[in-house]
Every structure is written in structure tokens, then in C-alpha cells.
């Protein structure tokens, strides 16, 4: 099992990191290279809910130094499936270069913002040199998955401990959209 945290919120360092360290769990945080240190601003206004802040460059370096793997979550949290090839290339390659520059270490993992991707985005991830990319396709990753279109099980603020356990334990059949991606990507299209 792999633990992944999208967006690189400041509160990851406050709350999740100490627990991960206490239990010795490895984890990956996906950072948005162009948004470090800024408020999260792509979900629109949710009245009554505070806008979380994203980690600064300095804090991301600290988290990395504490043993957390840092992946890219693009340069601007764009919906990659809606971009032209040049835009996809920029979001994937430029964010990788910027984060590698910041951390002084290779960045080999990517997460598609909003889980939005298409074949062009997968190809751009391959060209940029990523070893893995995660989606919001729901399911447990298996050997049948392409490493640049990995499914995940999302745990959100609405989940309690029982819901968390249920999601992990659930072994339901993969959704048709996941089956379709497995088929498309094993036919040698990337
Ligand atoms: Zn995100």
C-alpha cells in the first residue's frame, strides 16, 4: 500500500507528518510547483470553510528532508485533459524541473489534478520521465494497471474511521472506466 497526499497543504506538516513518522509509514506528497506558499484557490468559495494554505518552498524542503517523497501535482493545478499538447508538456515537465531545482533531488512521481487526464497527458508524463502517475480512478492498484494511470482509494474529510477501514477492506470489481483505461494502456498506446 502507498499513502499519497495531494496538493501539499501546510497542515500535512502539522498533523500527518508526525503520525507518519511515529509509525514509520512512507508517504508521497504531490506539490503544485507554481502555488507554493499560497492559499488553495481552485475549488471555488465554500462558505464557512476556511481556505487551506499550501506549503511554502521552505516547508516543502523540510518535509522532504524528513523523508517524505515529493511528487509533482503540475505547475498550476490545471485540468490536463482540457489542455493542448504543449500545455500538457509544460504542466508535466516544467513542474518536475522546478521541484527538482527546489529540492535538489529527482521528482519521479506525478498526480493528475482533479484526476483529470487523457491519453495525451499520459504520454506527456512518459516523455517528462515520470515513473508513476496517480489518478482519481477508484480502486486498488494491481499489476494490471499502467504505472502512469494508477487508481487510488480517496480518503477525505468526510470519512470516519469505520469508513476508512471499509474503503481499504472493500474488494469490489473495478469500475468500467478503470477497466477501460487498463485495456487502452496495455494495448501499447503509451
Ligand atoms: Zn489537487
XYZ file of C-alpha atoms and ligand atoms in Angstrom:
191
model
C 0.000 0.000 0.000
C 1.154 3.545 -0.728
C -0.032 6.672 1.084
C -0.351 9.767 -1.092
C -1.323 13.302 -0.146
C -2.454 15.717 -2.873
C -1.808 19.473 -3.051
C 0.886 19.748 -0.306
C -1.251 21.517 2.274
C 0.547 23.231 5.112
C -1.456 21.174 7.593
C 0.152 17.979 6.247
C 3.324 19.032 8.047
C 1.386 19.920 11.218
C -0.847 16.862 11.505
C 0.009 13.994 9.139
C 3.803 14.089 9.214
C 4.198 13.431 12.965
C 1.818 10.457 12.785
C 3.552 9.016 9.723
C 6.907 9.363 11.443
C 5.616 7.799 14.654
C 4.505 4.699 12.738
C 7.345 4.658 10.213
C 4.985 4.876 7.233
C 6.461 6.130 3.951
C 4.324 8.634 2.028
C 4.299 10.841 -1.040
C 3.141 14.461 -1.115
C 2.220 15.941 -4.501
C 3.077 19.648 -4.727
C 1.911 22.282 -7.227
C 5.127 23.958 -8.302
C 3.547 27.333 -9.126
C 1.421 27.611 -5.989
C 3.785 27.041 -3.087
C 3.007 29.181 -0.045
C -0.330 30.354 -1.428
C -3.894 29.709 -0.329
C -5.582 26.816 -2.118
C -7.713 28.663 -4.653
C -9.021 26.284 -7.284
C -12.078 24.805 -5.598
C -14.132 28.000 -5.522
C -15.561 29.510 -2.388
C -17.080 27.138 0.126
C -18.921 29.375 2.589
C -17.928 28.696 6.163
C -14.968 26.528 5.307
C -11.511 28.039 5.804
C -9.251 28.106 2.742
C -6.253 25.900 3.490
C -2.769 27.165 2.804
C -0.251 25.280 0.702
C 3.257 24.597 1.958
C 5.926 27.183 1.251
C 9.070 26.183 -0.624
C 10.979 26.137 2.673
C 8.405 23.904 4.352
C 8.323 21.534 1.395
C 12.101 21.211 1.663
C 11.766 20.427 5.382
C 9.134 17.761 4.704
C 11.356 16.265 2.001
C 14.324 16.277 4.380
C 12.116 14.460 6.925
C 11.883 11.530 4.484
C 8.653 12.246 2.628
C 8.770 11.668 -1.140
C 7.739 14.766 -3.088
C 5.901 14.314 -6.366
C 4.529 16.860 -8.809
C 0.869 17.857 -8.946
C 1.503 20.059 -12.025
C 2.513 23.713 -12.228
C -0.931 25.313 -11.847
C -3.402 22.572 -10.849
C -4.825 22.594 -14.380
C -7.207 20.021 -15.825
C -4.689 18.317 -18.092
C -7.313 16.611 -20.218
C -8.506 20.054 -21.336
C -5.071 21.302 -22.442
C -3.373 21.126 -25.819
C -0.188 19.006 -26.062
C 2.106 21.985 -25.447
C 0.196 22.926 -22.290
C 0.303 19.346 -21.054
C 4.032 19.202 -21.699
C 4.580 22.427 -19.770
C 2.497 21.353 -16.757
C 4.287 17.996 -16.527
C 7.867 18.838 -17.488
C 8.173 22.366 -16.083
C 6.755 21.427 -12.684
C 9.147 18.481 -12.500
C 12.121 20.703 -13.315
C 11.030 23.401 -10.839
C 10.541 20.940 -7.958
C 13.819 19.146 -8.716
C 15.544 22.509 -8.645
C 13.923 23.353 -5.323
C 14.644 20.001 -3.661
C 17.946 19.127 -5.305
C 16.577 15.627 -5.885
C 14.777 13.754 -8.670
C 10.971 14.059 -8.799
C 9.693 10.808 -10.289
C 6.019 10.731 -9.383
C 3.046 12.730 -10.627
C -0.600 13.145 -9.687
C -3.170 14.438 -12.226
C -5.018 17.477 -10.755
C -8.748 16.789 -10.274
C -7.922 13.283 -11.545
C -8.367 14.827 -14.991
C -6.232 13.220 -17.707
C -6.345 11.800 -21.199
C -4.037 9.783 -23.418
C -2.038 12.902 -24.282
C -1.411 13.619 -20.608
C -0.233 10.034 -20.030
C 2.126 10.357 -22.986
C 3.392 13.715 -21.694
C 4.035 12.093 -18.293
C 6.059 9.375 -20.023
C 8.014 11.916 -22.077
C 8.741 14.033 -18.997
C 10.274 10.960 -17.380
C 7.847 10.167 -14.580
C 7.925 6.633 -13.187
C 4.367 6.778 -11.844
C 1.252 8.909 -12.030
C -1.850 8.635 -9.878
C -5.455 9.324 -10.867
C -8.768 9.615 -9.034
C -9.992 6.392 -10.647
C -11.330 4.486 -7.699
C -9.851 1.122 -6.872
C -6.872 -0.814 -5.598
C -3.848 -0.663 -7.908
C -2.841 -4.038 -9.318
C -0.324 -5.471 -11.788
C -2.958 -4.806 -14.476
C -2.529 -1.055 -14.088
C -0.256 1.107 -16.207
C 2.204 2.902 -13.873
C 1.164 6.273 -15.351
C -2.571 5.758 -14.637
C -2.742 4.264 -11.163
C -6.117 4.079 -9.375
C -6.434 5.077 -5.727
C -8.868 4.969 -2.859
C -9.677 8.510 -1.738
C -9.886 9.288 1.970
C -11.427 12.685 2.612
C -12.517 14.918 5.494
C -15.947 13.261 5.359
C -14.573 9.811 6.261
C -14.637 8.480 9.794
C -12.513 5.554 10.980
C -15.138 2.977 10.022
C -15.479 4.439 6.518
C -11.699 4.439 6.187
C -11.484 0.778 7.149
C -14.329 -0.112 4.781
C -12.644 1.600 1.831
C -9.406 -0.267 2.454
C -11.085 -3.627 3.011
C -13.507 -3.345 0.092
C -12.657 -5.703 -2.767
C -15.351 -4.793 -5.259
C -14.990 -5.245 -9.014
C -13.155 -2.414 -10.808
C -15.400 0.270 -12.318
C -15.865 0.181 -16.110
C -13.833 3.384 -16.578
C -10.858 1.789 -14.811
C -11.208 -1.413 -16.818
C -11.299 0.708 -19.965
C -8.090 2.576 -19.070
C -6.320 -0.695 -18.278
C -7.310 -2.009 -21.677
C -6.324 1.157 -23.542
C -2.945 1.448 -21.870
C -1.989 -2.197 -22.213
C -2.616 -2.040 -25.933
C 0.687 -0.229 -26.255
C -0.661 3.269 -26.723
C 1.924 4.762 -24.391
Zn -5.243 18.647 -6.228
